[in-house]
Coordinates of C-alpha atoms in Angstrom, one line a residue:
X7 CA 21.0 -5.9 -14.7
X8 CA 20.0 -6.3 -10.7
X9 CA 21.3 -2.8 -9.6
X10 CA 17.8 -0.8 -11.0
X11 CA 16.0 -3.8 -8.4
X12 CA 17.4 -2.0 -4.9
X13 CA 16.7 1.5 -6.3
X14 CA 14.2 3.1 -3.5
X15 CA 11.9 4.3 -6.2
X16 CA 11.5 1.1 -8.2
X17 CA 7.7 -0.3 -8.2
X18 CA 6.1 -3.4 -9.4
X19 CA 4.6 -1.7 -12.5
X20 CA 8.3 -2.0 -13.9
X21 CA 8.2 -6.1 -13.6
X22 CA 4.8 -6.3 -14.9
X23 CA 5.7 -6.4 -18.7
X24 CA 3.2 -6.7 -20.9
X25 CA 2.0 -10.8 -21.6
X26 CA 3.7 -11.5 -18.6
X27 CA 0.7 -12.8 -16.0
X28 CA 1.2 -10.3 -13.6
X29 CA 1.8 -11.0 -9.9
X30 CA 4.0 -7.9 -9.4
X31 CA 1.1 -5.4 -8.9
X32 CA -1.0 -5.4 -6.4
X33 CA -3.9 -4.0 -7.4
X34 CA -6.9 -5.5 -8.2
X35 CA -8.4 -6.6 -12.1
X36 CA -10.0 -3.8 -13.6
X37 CA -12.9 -1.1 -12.3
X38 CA -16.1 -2.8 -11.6
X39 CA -18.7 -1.9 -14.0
X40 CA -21.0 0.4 -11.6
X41 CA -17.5 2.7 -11.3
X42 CA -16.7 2.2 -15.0
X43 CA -20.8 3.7 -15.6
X44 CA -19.9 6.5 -13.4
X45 CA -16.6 7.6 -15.5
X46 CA -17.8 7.2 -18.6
X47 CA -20.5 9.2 -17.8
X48 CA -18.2 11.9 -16.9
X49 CA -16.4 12.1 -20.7
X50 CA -18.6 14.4 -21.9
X51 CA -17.7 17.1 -19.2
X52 CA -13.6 17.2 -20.0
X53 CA -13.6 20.4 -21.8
X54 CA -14.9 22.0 -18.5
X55 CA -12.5 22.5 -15.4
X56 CA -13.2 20.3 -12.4
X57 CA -16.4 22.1 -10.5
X58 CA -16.6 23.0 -7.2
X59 CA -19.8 21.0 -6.5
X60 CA -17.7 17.5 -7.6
X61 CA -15.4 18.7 -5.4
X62 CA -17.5 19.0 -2.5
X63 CA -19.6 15.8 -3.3
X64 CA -16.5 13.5 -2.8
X65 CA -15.1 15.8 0.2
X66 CA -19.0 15.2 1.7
X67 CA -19.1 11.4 0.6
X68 CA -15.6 10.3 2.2
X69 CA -17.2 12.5 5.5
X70 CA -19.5 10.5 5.6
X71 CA -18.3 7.1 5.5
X72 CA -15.2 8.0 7.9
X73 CA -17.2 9.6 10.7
X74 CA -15.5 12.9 10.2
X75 CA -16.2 16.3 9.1
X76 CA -16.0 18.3 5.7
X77 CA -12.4 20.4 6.8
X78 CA -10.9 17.1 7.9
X79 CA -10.5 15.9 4.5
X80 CA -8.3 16.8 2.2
X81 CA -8.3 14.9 -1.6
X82 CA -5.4 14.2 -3.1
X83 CA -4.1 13.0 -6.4
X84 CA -3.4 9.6 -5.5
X85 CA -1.8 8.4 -1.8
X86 CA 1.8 9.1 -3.4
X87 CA 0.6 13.1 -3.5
X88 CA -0.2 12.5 0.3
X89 CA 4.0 11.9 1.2
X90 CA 4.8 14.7 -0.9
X91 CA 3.0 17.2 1.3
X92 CA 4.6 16.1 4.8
X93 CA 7.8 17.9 4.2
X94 CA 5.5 21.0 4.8
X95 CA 5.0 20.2 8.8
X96 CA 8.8 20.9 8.6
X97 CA 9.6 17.8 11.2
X98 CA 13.0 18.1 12.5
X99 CA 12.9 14.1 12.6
X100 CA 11.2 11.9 11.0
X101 CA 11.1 7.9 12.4
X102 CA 9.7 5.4 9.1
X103 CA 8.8 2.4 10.7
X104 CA 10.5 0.0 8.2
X105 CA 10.2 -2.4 6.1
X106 CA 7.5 -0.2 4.0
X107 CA 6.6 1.7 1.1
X108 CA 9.3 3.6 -0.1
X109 CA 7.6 7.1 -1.1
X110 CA 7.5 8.6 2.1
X111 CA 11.5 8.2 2.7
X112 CA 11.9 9.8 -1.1
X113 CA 9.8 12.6 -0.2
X114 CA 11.4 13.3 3.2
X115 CA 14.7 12.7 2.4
X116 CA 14.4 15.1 -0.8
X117 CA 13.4 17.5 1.8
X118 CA 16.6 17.2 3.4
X119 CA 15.0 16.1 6.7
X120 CA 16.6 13.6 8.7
X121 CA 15.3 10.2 9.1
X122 CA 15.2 7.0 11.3
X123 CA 14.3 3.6 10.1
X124 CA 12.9 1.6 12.7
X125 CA 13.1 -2.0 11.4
X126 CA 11.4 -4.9 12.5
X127 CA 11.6 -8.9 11.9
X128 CA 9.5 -11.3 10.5
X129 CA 6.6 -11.3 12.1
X130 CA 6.8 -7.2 12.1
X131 CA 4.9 -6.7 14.8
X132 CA 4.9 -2.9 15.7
X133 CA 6.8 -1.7 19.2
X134 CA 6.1 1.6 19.6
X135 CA 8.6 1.7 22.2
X136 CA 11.2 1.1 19.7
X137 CA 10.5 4.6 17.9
X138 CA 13.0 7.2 18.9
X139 CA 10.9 9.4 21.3
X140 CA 12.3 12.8 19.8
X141 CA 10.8 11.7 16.4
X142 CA 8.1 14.5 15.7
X143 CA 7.0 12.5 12.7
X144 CA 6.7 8.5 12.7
X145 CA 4.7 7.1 9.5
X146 CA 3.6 3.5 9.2
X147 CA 2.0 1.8 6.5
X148 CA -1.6 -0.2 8.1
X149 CA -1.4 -3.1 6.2
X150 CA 2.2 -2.8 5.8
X151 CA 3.4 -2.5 2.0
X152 CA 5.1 -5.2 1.7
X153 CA 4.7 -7.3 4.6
X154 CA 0.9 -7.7 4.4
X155 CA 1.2 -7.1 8.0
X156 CA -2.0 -5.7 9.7
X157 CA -0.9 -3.5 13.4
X158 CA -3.6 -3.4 15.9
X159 CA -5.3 0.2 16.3
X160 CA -4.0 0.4 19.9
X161 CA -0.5 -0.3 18.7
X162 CA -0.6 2.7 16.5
X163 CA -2.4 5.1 19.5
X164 CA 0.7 3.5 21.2
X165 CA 2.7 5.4 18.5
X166 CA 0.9 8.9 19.8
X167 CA 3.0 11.3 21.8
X168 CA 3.1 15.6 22.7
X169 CA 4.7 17.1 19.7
X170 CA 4.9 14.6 17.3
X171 CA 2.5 13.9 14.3
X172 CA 1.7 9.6 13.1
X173 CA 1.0 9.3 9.4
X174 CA -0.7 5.7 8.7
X175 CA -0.7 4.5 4.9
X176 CA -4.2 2.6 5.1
X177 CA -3.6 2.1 0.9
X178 CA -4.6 -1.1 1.6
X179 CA -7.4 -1.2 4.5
X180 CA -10.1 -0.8 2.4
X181 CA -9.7 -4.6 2.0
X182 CA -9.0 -6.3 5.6
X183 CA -11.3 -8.1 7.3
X184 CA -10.9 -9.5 10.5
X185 CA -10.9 -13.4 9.6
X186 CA -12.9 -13.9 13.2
X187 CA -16.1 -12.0 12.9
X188 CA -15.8 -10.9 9.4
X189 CA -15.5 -7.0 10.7
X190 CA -14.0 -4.8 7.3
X191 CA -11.5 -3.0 8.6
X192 CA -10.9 -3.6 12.0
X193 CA -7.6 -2.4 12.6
X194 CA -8.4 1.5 10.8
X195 CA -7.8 4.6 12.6
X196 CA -9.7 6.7 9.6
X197 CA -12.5 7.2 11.9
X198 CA -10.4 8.4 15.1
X199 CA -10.8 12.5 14.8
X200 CA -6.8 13.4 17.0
X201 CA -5.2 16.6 16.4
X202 CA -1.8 14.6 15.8
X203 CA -3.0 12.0 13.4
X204 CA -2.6 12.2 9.9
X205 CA -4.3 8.7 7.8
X206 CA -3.4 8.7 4.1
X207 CA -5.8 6.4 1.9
X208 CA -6.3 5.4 -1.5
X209 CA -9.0 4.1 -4.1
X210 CA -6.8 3.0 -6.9
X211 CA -5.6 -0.2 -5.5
X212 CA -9.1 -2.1 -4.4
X213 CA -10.9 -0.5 -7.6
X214 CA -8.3 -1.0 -10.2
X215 CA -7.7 2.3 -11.1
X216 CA -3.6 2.8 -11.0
X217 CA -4.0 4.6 -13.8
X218 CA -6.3 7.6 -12.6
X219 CA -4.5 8.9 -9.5
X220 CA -6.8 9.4 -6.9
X221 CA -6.8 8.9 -2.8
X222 CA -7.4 11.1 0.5
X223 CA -6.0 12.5 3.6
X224 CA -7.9 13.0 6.8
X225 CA -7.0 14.9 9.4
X226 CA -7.4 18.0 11.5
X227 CA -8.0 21.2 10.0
X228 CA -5.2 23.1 11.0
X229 CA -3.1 20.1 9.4
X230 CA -4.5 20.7 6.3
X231 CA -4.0 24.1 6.2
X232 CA -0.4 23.5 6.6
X233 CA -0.2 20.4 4.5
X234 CA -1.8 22.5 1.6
X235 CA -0.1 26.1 1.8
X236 CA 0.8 26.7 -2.1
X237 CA -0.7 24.2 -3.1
X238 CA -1.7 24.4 -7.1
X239 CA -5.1 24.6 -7.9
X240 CA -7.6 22.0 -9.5
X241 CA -5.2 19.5 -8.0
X242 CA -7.7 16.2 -8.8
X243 CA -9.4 16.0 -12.6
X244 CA -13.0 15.6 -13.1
X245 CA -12.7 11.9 -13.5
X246 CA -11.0 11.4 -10.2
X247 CA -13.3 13.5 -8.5
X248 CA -15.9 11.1 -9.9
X249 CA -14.1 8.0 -8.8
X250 CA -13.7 8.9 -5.3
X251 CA -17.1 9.3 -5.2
X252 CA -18.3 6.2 -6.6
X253 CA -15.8 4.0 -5.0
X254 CA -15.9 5.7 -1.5
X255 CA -19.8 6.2 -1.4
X256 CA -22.0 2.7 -0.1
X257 CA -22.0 1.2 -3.0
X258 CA -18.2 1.5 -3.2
X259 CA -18.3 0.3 0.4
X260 CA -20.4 -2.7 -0.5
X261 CA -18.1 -3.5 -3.0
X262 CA -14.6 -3.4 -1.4
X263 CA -15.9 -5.1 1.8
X264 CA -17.2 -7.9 -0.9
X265 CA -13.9 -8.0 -2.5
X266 CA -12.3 -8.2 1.3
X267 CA -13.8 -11.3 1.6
X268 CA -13.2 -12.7 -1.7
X269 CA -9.4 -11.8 -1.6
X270 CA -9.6 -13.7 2.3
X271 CA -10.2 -16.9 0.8
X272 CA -7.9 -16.9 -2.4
X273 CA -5.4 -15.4 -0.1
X274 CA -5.8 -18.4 2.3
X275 CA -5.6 -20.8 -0.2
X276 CA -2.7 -19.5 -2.1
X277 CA -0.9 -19.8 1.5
X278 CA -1.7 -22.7 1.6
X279 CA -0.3 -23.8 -2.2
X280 CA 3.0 -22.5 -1.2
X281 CA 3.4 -23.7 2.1
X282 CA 2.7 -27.4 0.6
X283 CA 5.1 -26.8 -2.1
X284 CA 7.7 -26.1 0.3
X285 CA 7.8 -22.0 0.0
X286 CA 8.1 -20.0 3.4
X287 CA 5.1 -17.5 3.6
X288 CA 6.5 -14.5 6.0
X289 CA 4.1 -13.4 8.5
X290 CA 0.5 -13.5 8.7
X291 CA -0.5 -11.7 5.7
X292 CA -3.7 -9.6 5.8
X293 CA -3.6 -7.7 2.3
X294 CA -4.0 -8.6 -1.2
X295 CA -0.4 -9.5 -1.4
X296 CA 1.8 -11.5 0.7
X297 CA 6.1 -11.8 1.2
X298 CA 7.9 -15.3 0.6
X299 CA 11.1 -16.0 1.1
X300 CA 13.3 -17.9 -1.4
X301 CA 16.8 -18.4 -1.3
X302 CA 18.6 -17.0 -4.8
X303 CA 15.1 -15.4 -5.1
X304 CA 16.7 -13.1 -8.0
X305 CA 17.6 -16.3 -10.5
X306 CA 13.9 -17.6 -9.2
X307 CA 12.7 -13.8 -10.4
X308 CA 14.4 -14.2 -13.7
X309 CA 13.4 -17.7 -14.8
X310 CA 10.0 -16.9 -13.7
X311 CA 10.1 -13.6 -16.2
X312 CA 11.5 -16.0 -18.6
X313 CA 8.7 -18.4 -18.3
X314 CA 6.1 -15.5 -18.6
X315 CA 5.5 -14.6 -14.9
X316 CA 6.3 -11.2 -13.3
X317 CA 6.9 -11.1 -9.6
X318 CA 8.0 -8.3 -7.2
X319 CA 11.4 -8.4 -5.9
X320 CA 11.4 -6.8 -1.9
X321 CA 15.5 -6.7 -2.3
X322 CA 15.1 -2.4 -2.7
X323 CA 13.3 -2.2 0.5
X324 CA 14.5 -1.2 3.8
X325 CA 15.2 -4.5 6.7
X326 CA 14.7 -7.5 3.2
X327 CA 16.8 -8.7 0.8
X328 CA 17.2 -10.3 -2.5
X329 CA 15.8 -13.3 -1.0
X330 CA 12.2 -12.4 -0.4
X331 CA 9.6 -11.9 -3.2
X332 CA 6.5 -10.0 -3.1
X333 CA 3.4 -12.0 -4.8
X334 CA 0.0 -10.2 -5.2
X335 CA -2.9 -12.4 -4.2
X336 CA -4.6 -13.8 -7.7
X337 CA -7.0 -16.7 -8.5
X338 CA -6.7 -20.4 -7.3
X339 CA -5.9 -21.2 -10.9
X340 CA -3.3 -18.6 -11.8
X341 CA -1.9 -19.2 -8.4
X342 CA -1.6 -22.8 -9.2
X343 CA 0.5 -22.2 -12.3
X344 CA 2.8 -19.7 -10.4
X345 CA 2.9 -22.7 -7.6
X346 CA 4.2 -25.2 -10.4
X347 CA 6.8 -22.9 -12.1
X348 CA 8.5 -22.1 -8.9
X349 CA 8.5 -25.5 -7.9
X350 CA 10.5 -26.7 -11.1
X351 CA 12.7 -23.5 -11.1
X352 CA 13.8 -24.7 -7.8
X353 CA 14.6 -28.0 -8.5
X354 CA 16.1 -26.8 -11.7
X355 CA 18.9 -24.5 -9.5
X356 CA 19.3 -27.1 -7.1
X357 CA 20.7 -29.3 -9.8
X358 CA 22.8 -26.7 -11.4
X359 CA 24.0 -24.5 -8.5
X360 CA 25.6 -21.0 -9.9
X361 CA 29.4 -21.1 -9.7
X362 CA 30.9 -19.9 -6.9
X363 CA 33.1 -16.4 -8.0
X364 CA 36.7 -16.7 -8.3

């Protein structure tokens, strides 16, 4: 029953059962209505292939609110799409700083290209040093997925070397804040034009839209010329193209820097829930989700299920194990529930231990 939990390519979509209140995902409620306007708005125009002028109106809008030029942006049918494409630089080694998202190990190791995992401890903090220095390829996620952990800019320009490409994962970055002055994003490198720097983001997590498939890739021209040789054609639908420009343009901006904020103070409280109750928070999380560790965390995962609660095992990724739990950051309320189950689950196991194997 545990096996399909350490498979690489397991996700939190397949805990989050439906009626089960769902802390295995980490992506926020639904789209916000001014995004919802914008899709439904689009309906109309599916018997049409995606134009060329959506196209270039989320190409020109993601520009724009990176600081970079048209060619340095690529679109791409969700983040995920973004690994696929790196085999195509044809590294000769490929260093994933670890523990992290697993897609960009599938997508490598499918291409037969040999890989490092450079694993860091609890509190993660990125050595660059520690990254083999023949590595032409090192990728890191910025927050980390799923750490939470948020690297410092000059720690990843640390990463930077003659011959070797950095892939960030910024999934997530479009909903840090720095907790001092209330900067979004502070830790980005979107906005940092280097021939050797590759930053794959994503709209679907902030703005509740899993379903849709839609992110971007920016980076320097020639890089996406060789990132995007075969490449099929209408790659992104209408409605994703639509997105991207709704939730990328100012009002988008507006919004996720709003929801930054918003997911800062349920996150800090929900910290602080589990630290009273006894549960070790790992790290300093900076995303809207957050690692605990909880010894027999599988039987806590179970009887949680069981109770109606879904929760993200971290056993399947690289430098965990079964004891640590990945929980998305929700409301004070629903938070508060989670709090009181685990609690009695606990206490439960502690007074019926599981047999020891013969």
């Amino acid at each position: 029953m545990t096996s399909g939990l350490f498979a690489r390519d397991r996700h939190g979509d397949a805990d989050a059962e439906p009626g089960l209140v769902d802390f295995a995902v980490n992506v926020r409620g639904g789209p916000p209505p001014f995004v919802a306007e914008a899709l439904t708005s689009r309906i109309g125009d599916l018997a049409a292939y995606p134009s060329g002028d959506d196209e270039q109106r989320a190409v020109k809008t993601i520009a724009v609110a990176h600081g970079r030029t048209s060619d340095e942006v690529l679109l791409l049918s969700g983040a995920a799409e973004g690994f696929e494409l790196l085999p195509r630089l044809r590294s000769r080694h490929a260093a994933l700083v670890q523990p992290s998202f697993t897609e960009p190990e599938i997508a490598l190791r499918a291409a037969g290209i040999p890989i490092t995992d450079v694993v860091f401890t609890d509190p993660w903090e990125l050595d660059p040093d520690a990254v083999p220095d023949d590595a032409d390829l090192v990728v890191v996620g910025n927050p980390t997925n799923p750490t939470s952990v948020l690297h410092p800019a000059a720690a990843i320009e640390r990463l930077r070397r003659p011959g070797r490409f950095v892939v960030v994962d910024e999934a997530f970055a479009d909903i840090t804040i720095d907790p001092a002055t209330g900067r979004p994003e502070p830790e980005s490198v979107a906005h940092r034009s280097h021939p050797d720097l590759i930053v794959i983001r994503s709209v679907t997590k902030t703005f509740g839209l899993a379903g849709l498939r839609a992110g971007y890739l920016l980076a320097a021209p020639e890089v996406i010329a060789r990132l995007t040789v075969g490449r099929r054609p209408w790659p992104l639908g209408t409605l994703a193209l639509t997105a991207l420009t709704a939730c990328v343009g100012p009002t988008g901006r507006e919004y996720a820097h709003g929801e930054a904020r918003r997911l800062a103070a349920d996150r800090a409280e929900m910290v602080a829930m589990l630290s009273s109750a006894g549960l070790e928070v790992c790290g300093q999380p900076r995303a809207s989700f957050l690692l605990i560790r909880v010894p027999q965390a599988l039987r806590v995962k179970q009887r949680l299920r069981d109770r109606g609660f879904a929760v993200r095992s971290a056993a399947n990724f690289v430098g965990l194990d079964d004891d640590h739990i990945r929980l998305a950051v929700r409301d004070i309320a629903t938070t508060r529930t989670l709090v009181d189950t685990i609690t009695a689950i606990r206490e439960e196991i502690a007074s019926c231990p599981q047999p020891s194997p013969r």
